[in-house]
């Protein structure tokens, strides 16, 4: 089958029962999406599908055909990545790619996001090491910069 991942068309053999997470990690070598709970609760496997955050452990690989798939490896030098560094919005880093993907979608889809919306979006990802305050600060810093540049 053919998947469009990070702007590149990739040919890959996919079993009908194989999750997109498994395809990305084990068949395409894109290990940024992390194996976590495998039931959609933790968000460590979050990617973008057609611009929206999706937990790749809940999606079959075959469902990725004819979709635009972006992984953390496909994001380069985005403001949210820099903001995570500046705000120390990570500790062990295991959940960070999923958070960054989710935050990137939030910023793209809702550039005027309220505090309540930010908190709601962050509920879809779990971090066991940090409080979420630094992650919220990272998002807000990007939104403020974006609004000031308009």
Short mmCIF file of N, CA and C in Angstrom, two decimals:
data_model
loop_
_atom_site.label_atom_id
_atom_site.label_comp_id
_atom_site.label_asym_id
_atom_site.label_seq_id
_atom_site.Cartn_x
_atom_site.Cartn_y
_atom_site.Cartn_z
N UNK A 1 0.84 -1.18 0.00
CA UNK A 1 0.00 0.00 0.00
C UNK A 1 0.88 1.24 0.00
N UNK A 2 0.28 2.34 -0.35
CA UNK A 2 1.00 3.59 -0.43
C UNK A 2 0.46 4.55 0.64
N UNK A 3 1.37 5.07 1.47
CA UNK A 3 1.02 6.05 2.48
C UNK A 3 1.80 7.33 2.23
N UNK A 4 1.16 8.45 2.44
CA UNK A 4 1.87 9.73 2.34
C UNK A 4 2.21 10.16 3.77
N UNK A 5 3.49 10.06 4.09
CA UNK A 5 3.97 10.35 5.44
C UNK A 5 5.02 11.44 5.37
N UNK A 6 4.80 12.50 6.11
CA UNK A 6 5.74 13.63 6.16
C UNK A 6 6.04 14.18 4.77
N UNK A 7 4.98 14.22 3.95
CA UNK A 7 5.10 14.80 2.62
C UNK A 7 5.70 13.88 1.57
N UNK A 8 6.02 12.66 1.95
CA UNK A 8 6.67 11.71 1.04
C UNK A 8 5.81 10.47 0.86
N UNK A 9 5.65 10.03 -0.36
CA UNK A 9 4.90 8.82 -0.66
C UNK A 9 5.77 7.62 -0.32
N UNK A 10 5.26 6.71 0.54
CA UNK A 10 6.01 5.53 0.98
C UNK A 10 5.21 4.27 0.69
N UNK A 11 5.84 3.31 0.05
CA UNK A 11 5.22 2.01 -0.21
C UNK A 11 5.53 1.08 0.96
N UNK A 12 4.51 0.41 1.46
CA UNK A 12 4.70 -0.43 2.63
C UNK A 12 3.68 -1.58 2.62
N UNK A 13 4.12 -2.75 3.06
CA UNK A 13 3.20 -3.87 3.25
C UNK A 13 2.54 -3.70 4.61
N UNK A 14 1.22 -3.75 4.62
CA UNK A 14 0.46 -3.55 5.85
C UNK A 14 -0.51 -4.72 6.02
N UNK A 15 -0.44 -5.35 7.18
CA UNK A 15 -1.44 -6.37 7.51
C UNK A 15 -2.75 -5.65 7.84
N UNK A 16 -3.88 -6.25 7.54
CA UNK A 16 -5.17 -5.58 7.73
C UNK A 16 -5.45 -5.24 9.19
N UNK A 17 -4.87 -5.99 10.13
CA UNK A 17 -5.12 -5.74 11.55
C UNK A 17 -4.04 -4.89 12.21
N UNK A 18 -3.09 -4.39 11.44
CA UNK A 18 -1.94 -3.67 11.99
C UNK A 18 -2.27 -2.20 12.24
N UNK A 19 -1.91 -1.72 13.42
CA UNK A 19 -2.17 -0.32 13.74
C UNK A 19 -1.20 0.58 12.96
N UNK A 20 -1.62 1.81 12.78
CA UNK A 20 -0.76 2.79 12.13
C UNK A 20 0.50 3.02 12.96
N UNK A 21 0.37 2.98 14.27
CA UNK A 21 1.55 3.12 15.14
C UNK A 21 2.59 2.06 14.80
N UNK A 22 2.17 0.83 14.66
CA UNK A 22 3.10 -0.25 14.33
C UNK A 22 3.71 -0.05 12.94
N UNK A 23 2.91 0.37 11.99
CA UNK A 23 3.42 0.61 10.63
C UNK A 23 4.49 1.70 10.66
N UNK A 24 4.19 2.80 11.34
CA UNK A 24 5.13 3.91 11.40
C UNK A 24 6.45 3.50 12.06
N UNK A 25 6.35 2.84 13.20
CA UNK A 25 7.55 2.50 13.97
C UNK A 25 8.32 1.32 13.36
N UNK A 26 7.62 0.25 13.06
CA UNK A 26 8.31 -1.00 12.70
C UNK A 26 8.50 -1.23 11.21
N UNK A 27 7.72 -0.57 10.40
CA UNK A 27 7.87 -0.77 8.96
C UNK A 27 8.53 0.43 8.28
N UNK A 28 8.30 1.64 8.84
CA UNK A 28 8.86 2.84 8.22
C UNK A 28 10.00 3.46 9.03
N UNK A 29 10.26 2.92 10.22
CA UNK A 29 11.37 3.41 11.03
C UNK A 29 11.17 4.77 11.65
N UNK A 30 9.94 5.22 11.74
CA UNK A 30 9.63 6.52 12.34
C UNK A 30 9.21 6.28 13.79
N UNK A 31 10.16 6.40 14.69
CA UNK A 31 9.94 5.99 16.08
C UNK A 31 9.56 7.13 17.01
N UNK A 32 9.27 8.30 16.47
CA UNK A 32 8.88 9.43 17.31
C UNK A 32 7.56 9.21 18.03
N UNK A 33 6.59 8.62 17.35
CA UNK A 33 5.32 8.26 17.99
C UNK A 33 5.63 7.08 18.92
N UNK A 34 5.32 7.24 20.19
CA UNK A 34 5.72 6.26 21.19
C UNK A 34 4.61 5.28 21.53
N UNK A 35 5.03 4.09 21.84
CA UNK A 35 4.14 3.04 22.33
C UNK A 35 3.85 3.33 23.79
N UNK A 36 2.59 3.48 24.11
CA UNK A 36 2.22 3.76 25.50
C UNK A 36 1.16 2.78 25.95
N UNK A 37 -0.04 3.27 26.10
CA UNK A 37 -1.13 2.48 26.65
C UNK A 37 -1.77 1.53 25.65
N UNK A 38 -1.66 1.84 24.38
CA UNK A 38 -2.28 1.08 23.28
C UNK A 38 -3.81 1.08 23.31
N UNK A 39 -4.41 2.01 24.05
CA UNK A 39 -5.87 2.10 24.04
C UNK A 39 -6.37 3.54 23.93
N UNK A 40 -5.49 4.47 23.54
CA UNK A 40 -5.90 5.83 23.27
C UNK A 40 -5.95 6.76 24.47
N UNK A 41 -5.50 6.31 25.63
CA UNK A 41 -5.59 7.14 26.82
C UNK A 41 -4.40 8.08 27.02
N UNK A 42 -3.19 7.66 26.64
CA UNK A 42 -2.01 8.43 27.06
C UNK A 42 -1.56 9.49 26.06
N UNK A 43 -1.80 9.30 24.78
CA UNK A 43 -1.42 10.30 23.77
C UNK A 43 0.02 10.25 23.32
N UNK A 44 0.81 9.30 23.81
CA UNK A 44 2.22 9.22 23.42
C UNK A 44 2.40 8.93 21.94
N UNK A 45 1.40 8.36 21.31
CA UNK A 45 1.49 7.99 19.90
C UNK A 45 0.83 9.01 18.97
N UNK A 46 0.53 10.20 19.46
CA UNK A 46 -0.19 11.20 18.68
C UNK A 46 0.59 11.64 17.44
N UNK A 47 -0.10 11.65 16.32
CA UNK A 47 0.41 12.12 15.04
C UNK A 47 -0.65 13.06 14.46
N UNK A 48 -0.40 13.59 13.27
CA UNK A 48 -1.43 14.36 12.56
C UNK A 48 -1.94 13.54 11.39
N UNK A 49 -3.23 13.51 11.22
CA UNK A 49 -3.86 12.92 10.05
C UNK A 49 -4.74 14.01 9.45
N UNK A 50 -4.37 14.42 8.25
CA UNK A 50 -5.06 15.53 7.58
C UNK A 50 -5.13 16.77 8.48
N UNK A 51 -4.05 17.02 9.22
CA UNK A 51 -3.93 18.22 10.04
C UNK A 51 -4.51 18.14 11.43
N UNK A 52 -5.13 17.04 11.77
CA UNK A 52 -5.74 16.89 13.09
C UNK A 52 -5.00 15.85 13.91
N UNK A 53 -4.93 16.04 15.23
CA UNK A 53 -4.25 15.05 16.06
C UNK A 53 -5.02 13.73 16.07
N UNK A 54 -4.26 12.65 15.99
CA UNK A 54 -4.85 11.32 16.00
C UNK A 54 -3.94 10.40 16.79
N UNK A 55 -4.52 9.57 17.59
CA UNK A 55 -3.73 8.58 18.33
C UNK A 55 -3.54 7.38 17.41
N UNK A 56 -2.30 7.19 16.99
CA UNK A 56 -2.01 6.19 15.96
C UNK A 56 -2.19 4.76 16.45
N UNK A 57 -2.32 4.56 17.76
CA UNK A 57 -2.60 3.21 18.27
C UNK A 57 -4.06 2.83 18.04
N UNK A 58 -4.90 3.82 17.75
CA UNK A 58 -6.34 3.57 17.54
C UNK A 58 -6.72 3.50 16.07
N UNK A 59 -5.77 3.71 15.20
CA UNK A 59 -6.06 3.76 13.76
C UNK A 59 -5.34 2.60 13.08
N UNK A 60 -6.04 1.92 12.22
CA UNK A 60 -5.40 0.87 11.44
C UNK A 60 -4.51 1.49 10.37
N UNK A 61 -3.45 0.81 10.06
CA UNK A 61 -2.54 1.30 9.02
C UNK A 61 -3.23 1.50 7.70
N UNK A 62 -4.14 0.60 7.34
CA UNK A 62 -4.84 0.71 6.06
C UNK A 62 -5.73 1.94 6.00
N UNK A 63 -6.12 2.47 7.15
CA UNK A 63 -6.93 3.69 7.17
C UNK A 63 -6.11 4.92 6.81
N UNK A 64 -4.79 4.78 6.76
CA UNK A 64 -3.93 5.89 6.42
C UNK A 64 -3.80 6.13 4.92
N UNK A 65 -4.28 5.20 4.11
CA UNK A 65 -4.24 5.36 2.66
C UNK A 65 -5.08 6.59 2.29
N UNK A 66 -4.57 7.41 1.38
CA UNK A 66 -5.23 8.63 0.91
C UNK A 66 -5.35 9.71 1.99
N UNK A 67 -4.53 9.64 3.03
CA UNK A 67 -4.51 10.65 4.08
C UNK A 67 -3.12 11.30 4.10
N UNK A 68 -3.06 12.52 4.62
CA UNK A 68 -1.79 13.21 4.87
C UNK A 68 -1.40 12.90 6.30
N UNK A 69 -0.35 12.14 6.48
CA UNK A 69 0.11 11.74 7.80
C UNK A 69 1.39 12.52 8.12
N UNK A 70 1.42 13.13 9.29
CA UNK A 70 2.61 13.83 9.74
C UNK A 70 2.98 13.30 11.11
N UNK A 71 4.25 12.96 11.27
CA UNK A 71 4.78 12.51 12.55
C UNK A 71 5.70 13.60 13.10
N UNK A 72 6.17 13.42 14.30
CA UNK A 72 7.09 14.40 14.89
C UNK A 72 8.32 14.57 14.00
N UNK A 73 8.72 13.53 13.30
CA UNK A 73 9.87 13.65 12.39
C UNK A 73 9.58 14.59 11.23
N UNK A 74 8.31 14.81 10.93
CA UNK A 74 7.92 15.70 9.84
C UNK A 74 7.81 17.16 10.25
N UNK A 75 7.86 17.42 11.53
CA UNK A 75 7.86 18.82 11.99
C UNK A 75 9.31 19.25 12.10
N UNK A 76 9.60 20.37 11.51
CA UNK A 76 10.97 20.88 11.59
C UNK A 76 10.94 22.33 12.02
N UNK A 77 11.61 22.61 13.11
CA UNK A 77 11.78 23.98 13.59
C UNK A 77 10.46 24.73 13.76
N UNK A 78 9.45 24.06 14.27
CA UNK A 78 8.19 24.76 14.53
C UNK A 78 8.32 25.56 15.83
N UNK A 79 7.60 26.64 15.93
CA UNK A 79 7.67 27.45 17.15
C UNK A 79 7.34 26.66 18.42
N UNK A 80 6.42 25.70 18.34
CA UNK A 80 6.07 24.95 19.55
C UNK A 80 7.23 24.08 20.02
N UNK A 81 8.03 23.56 19.10
CA UNK A 81 9.20 22.79 19.52
C UNK A 81 10.17 23.68 20.28
N UNK A 82 10.43 24.86 19.78
CA UNK A 82 11.33 25.79 20.45
C UNK A 82 10.75 26.23 21.79
N UNK A 83 9.44 26.44 21.84
CA UNK A 83 8.79 26.86 23.08
C UNK A 83 8.90 25.78 24.15
N UNK A 84 8.81 24.52 23.78
CA UNK A 84 8.98 23.43 24.74
C UNK A 84 10.37 23.50 25.37
N UNK A 85 11.37 23.82 24.56
CA UNK A 85 12.74 23.95 25.08
C UNK A 85 12.84 25.17 25.99
N UNK A 86 12.35 26.30 25.52
CA UNK A 86 12.44 27.55 26.29
C UNK A 86 11.70 27.48 27.62
N UNK A 87 10.57 26.78 27.65
CA UNK A 87 9.74 26.72 28.86
C UNK A 87 10.03 25.47 29.71
N UNK A 88 11.01 24.68 29.31
CA UNK A 88 11.34 23.44 30.02
C UNK A 88 10.09 22.57 30.20
N UNK A 89 9.37 22.37 29.08
CA UNK A 89 8.07 21.69 29.10
C UNK A 89 8.21 20.18 28.93
N UNK A 90 9.28 19.63 29.42
CA UNK A 90 9.47 18.18 29.35
C UNK A 90 10.45 17.76 30.43
N UNK A 91 10.42 16.50 30.79
CA UNK A 91 11.44 15.96 31.68
C UNK A 91 12.05 14.73 31.04
N UNK A 92 11.41 13.58 31.17
CA UNK A 92 12.02 12.38 30.58
C UNK A 92 11.93 12.40 29.07
N UNK A 93 10.91 13.06 28.51
CA UNK A 93 10.78 13.23 27.07
C UNK A 93 9.96 12.17 26.37
N UNK A 94 9.55 11.12 27.05
CA UNK A 94 8.82 10.05 26.38
C UNK A 94 7.51 10.54 25.77
N UNK A 95 6.79 11.36 26.50
CA UNK A 95 5.49 11.84 26.02
C UNK A 95 5.60 13.08 25.14
N UNK A 96 6.78 13.68 25.09
CA UNK A 96 6.95 14.97 24.42
C UNK A 96 6.53 14.99 22.96
N UNK A 97 6.91 14.01 22.14
CA UNK A 97 6.46 14.06 20.74
C UNK A 97 4.94 14.11 20.60
N UNK A 98 4.24 13.31 21.39
CA UNK A 98 2.78 13.33 21.33
C UNK A 98 2.20 14.67 21.75
N UNK A 99 2.77 15.25 22.81
CA UNK A 99 2.32 16.57 23.24
C UNK A 99 2.58 17.61 22.17
N UNK A 100 3.76 17.59 21.59
CA UNK A 100 4.09 18.59 20.56
C UNK A 100 3.14 18.47 19.38
N UNK A 101 2.84 17.25 18.95
CA UNK A 101 1.91 17.07 17.83
C UNK A 101 0.53 17.61 18.18
N UNK A 102 0.06 17.31 19.38
CA UNK A 102 -1.25 17.80 19.82
C UNK A 102 -1.25 19.33 19.91
N UNK A 103 -0.20 19.89 20.50
CA UNK A 103 -0.10 21.35 20.64
C UNK A 103 0.00 22.04 19.29
N UNK A 104 0.72 21.44 18.36
CA UNK A 104 0.84 22.01 17.01
C UNK A 104 -0.53 22.10 16.35
N UNK A 105 -1.32 21.05 16.48
CA UNK A 105 -2.68 21.08 15.92
C UNK A 105 -3.53 22.14 16.59
N UNK A 106 -3.43 22.24 17.90
CA UNK A 106 -4.20 23.25 18.62
C UNK A 106 -3.87 24.64 18.10
N UNK A 107 -2.59 24.92 17.96
CA UNK A 107 -2.15 26.24 17.50
C UNK A 107 -2.63 26.51 16.07
N UNK A 108 -2.58 25.50 15.22
CA UNK A 108 -3.02 25.67 13.83
C UNK A 108 -4.54 25.81 13.74
N UNK A 109 -5.27 25.00 14.48
CA UNK A 109 -6.73 24.98 14.37
C UNK A 109 -7.41 26.09 15.17
N UNK A 110 -6.76 26.51 16.26
CA UNK A 110 -7.38 27.50 17.16
C UNK A 110 -6.34 28.54 17.59
N UNK A 111 -5.93 29.43 16.71
CA UNK A 111 -4.91 30.41 17.06
C UNK A 111 -5.35 31.41 18.14
N UNK A 112 -6.64 31.40 18.46
CA UNK A 112 -7.16 32.27 19.51
C UNK A 112 -7.62 31.45 20.72
N UNK A 113 -7.00 30.31 20.93
CA UNK A 113 -7.42 29.38 21.99
C UNK A 113 -7.43 30.04 23.36
N UNK A 114 -8.51 29.79 24.10
CA UNK A 114 -8.64 30.30 25.47
C UNK A 114 -7.90 29.35 26.42
N UNK A 115 -7.73 29.79 27.65
CA UNK A 115 -7.11 28.93 28.66
C UNK A 115 -7.89 27.63 28.82
N UNK A 116 -9.20 27.72 28.80
CA UNK A 116 -10.05 26.54 28.95
C UNK A 116 -9.85 25.57 27.79
N UNK A 117 -9.75 26.11 26.58
CA UNK A 117 -9.54 25.25 25.41
C UNK A 117 -8.17 24.57 25.48
N UNK A 118 -7.17 25.31 25.88
CA UNK A 118 -5.83 24.73 26.01
C UNK A 118 -5.87 23.58 27.01
N UNK A 119 -6.47 23.80 28.15
CA UNK A 119 -6.57 22.75 29.16
C UNK A 119 -7.35 21.55 28.64
N UNK A 120 -8.41 21.80 27.90
CA UNK A 120 -9.21 20.70 27.34
C UNK A 120 -8.38 19.87 26.36
N UNK A 121 -7.63 20.54 25.49
CA UNK A 121 -6.81 19.82 24.52
C UNK A 121 -5.72 19.02 25.21
N UNK A 122 -5.17 19.56 26.28
CA UNK A 122 -4.10 18.86 26.98
C UNK A 122 -4.59 17.62 27.73
N UNK A 123 -5.89 17.53 27.95
CA UNK A 123 -6.44 16.35 28.63
C UNK A 123 -6.27 15.07 27.83
N UNK A 124 -6.00 15.18 26.54
CA UNK A 124 -5.87 13.98 25.71
C UNK A 124 -4.49 13.36 25.78
N UNK A 125 -3.56 13.99 26.49
CA UNK A 125 -2.21 13.47 26.64
C UNK A 125 -1.86 13.39 28.12
N UNK A 126 -1.06 12.39 28.48
CA UNK A 126 -0.65 12.20 29.86
C UNK A 126 0.86 12.32 29.98
N UNK A 127 1.28 13.07 30.98
CA UNK A 127 2.69 13.14 31.35
C UNK A 127 2.78 12.78 32.83
N UNK A 128 3.65 11.85 33.14
CA UNK A 128 3.79 11.44 34.54
C UNK A 128 4.94 12.15 35.24
N UNK A 129 5.71 12.93 34.49
CA UNK A 129 6.89 13.57 35.07
C UNK A 129 6.70 15.03 35.42
N UNK A 130 5.95 15.76 34.60
CA UNK A 130 5.84 17.22 34.80
C UNK A 130 4.44 17.57 35.26
N UNK A 131 4.32 18.76 35.75
CA UNK A 131 3.00 19.37 35.84
C UNK A 131 2.73 19.89 34.44
N UNK A 132 1.56 20.23 34.13
CA UNK A 132 1.25 20.69 32.79
C UNK A 132 1.48 22.19 32.62
N UNK A 133 1.87 22.86 33.69
CA UNK A 133 2.02 24.31 33.65
C UNK A 133 3.03 24.75 32.59
N UNK A 134 4.16 24.09 32.50
CA UNK A 134 5.18 24.46 31.52
C UNK A 134 4.69 24.23 30.10
N UNK A 135 3.91 23.19 29.90
CA UNK A 135 3.36 22.89 28.57
C UNK A 135 2.36 23.98 28.19
N UNK A 136 1.51 24.35 29.13
CA UNK A 136 0.57 25.45 28.88
C UNK A 136 1.32 26.74 28.56
N UNK A 137 2.38 27.03 29.29
CA UNK A 137 3.17 28.23 29.03
C UNK A 137 3.79 28.20 27.63
N UNK A 138 4.23 27.02 27.20
CA UNK A 138 4.80 26.89 25.86
C UNK A 138 3.75 27.23 24.80
N UNK A 139 2.56 26.69 24.96
CA UNK A 139 1.48 26.97 24.00
C UNK A 139 1.17 28.45 23.99
N UNK A 140 0.98 29.03 25.16
CA UNK A 140 0.62 30.45 25.26
C UNK A 140 1.70 31.34 24.66
N UNK A 141 2.95 30.99 24.85
CA UNK A 141 4.03 31.82 24.29
C UNK A 141 3.99 31.81 22.76
N UNK A 142 3.66 30.66 22.18
CA UNK A 142 3.55 30.60 20.71
C UNK A 142 2.33 31.38 20.24
N UNK A 143 1.22 31.24 20.93
CA UNK A 143 0.02 31.98 20.53
C UNK A 143 0.23 33.48 20.62
N UNK A 144 0.90 33.95 21.65
CA UNK A 144 1.17 35.38 21.82
C UNK A 144 2.08 35.87 20.69
N UNK A 145 3.15 35.11 20.41
CA UNK A 145 4.06 35.51 19.31
C UNK A 145 3.31 35.56 17.99
N UNK A 146 2.44 34.58 17.78
CA UNK A 146 1.68 34.52 16.52
C UNK A 146 0.74 35.72 16.41
N UNK A 147 0.05 36.07 17.49
CA UNK A 147 -0.86 37.20 17.47
C UNK A 147 -0.11 38.52 17.29
N UNK A 148 1.06 38.63 17.89
CA UNK A 148 1.86 39.86 17.77
C UNK A 148 2.45 40.04 16.38
N UNK A 149 2.63 38.95 15.66
CA UNK A 149 3.22 39.05 14.31
C UNK A 149 2.16 39.32 13.24
N UNK A 150 0.91 39.24 13.61
CA UNK A 150 -0.17 39.46 12.62
C UNK A 150 -0.52 40.92 12.48
#
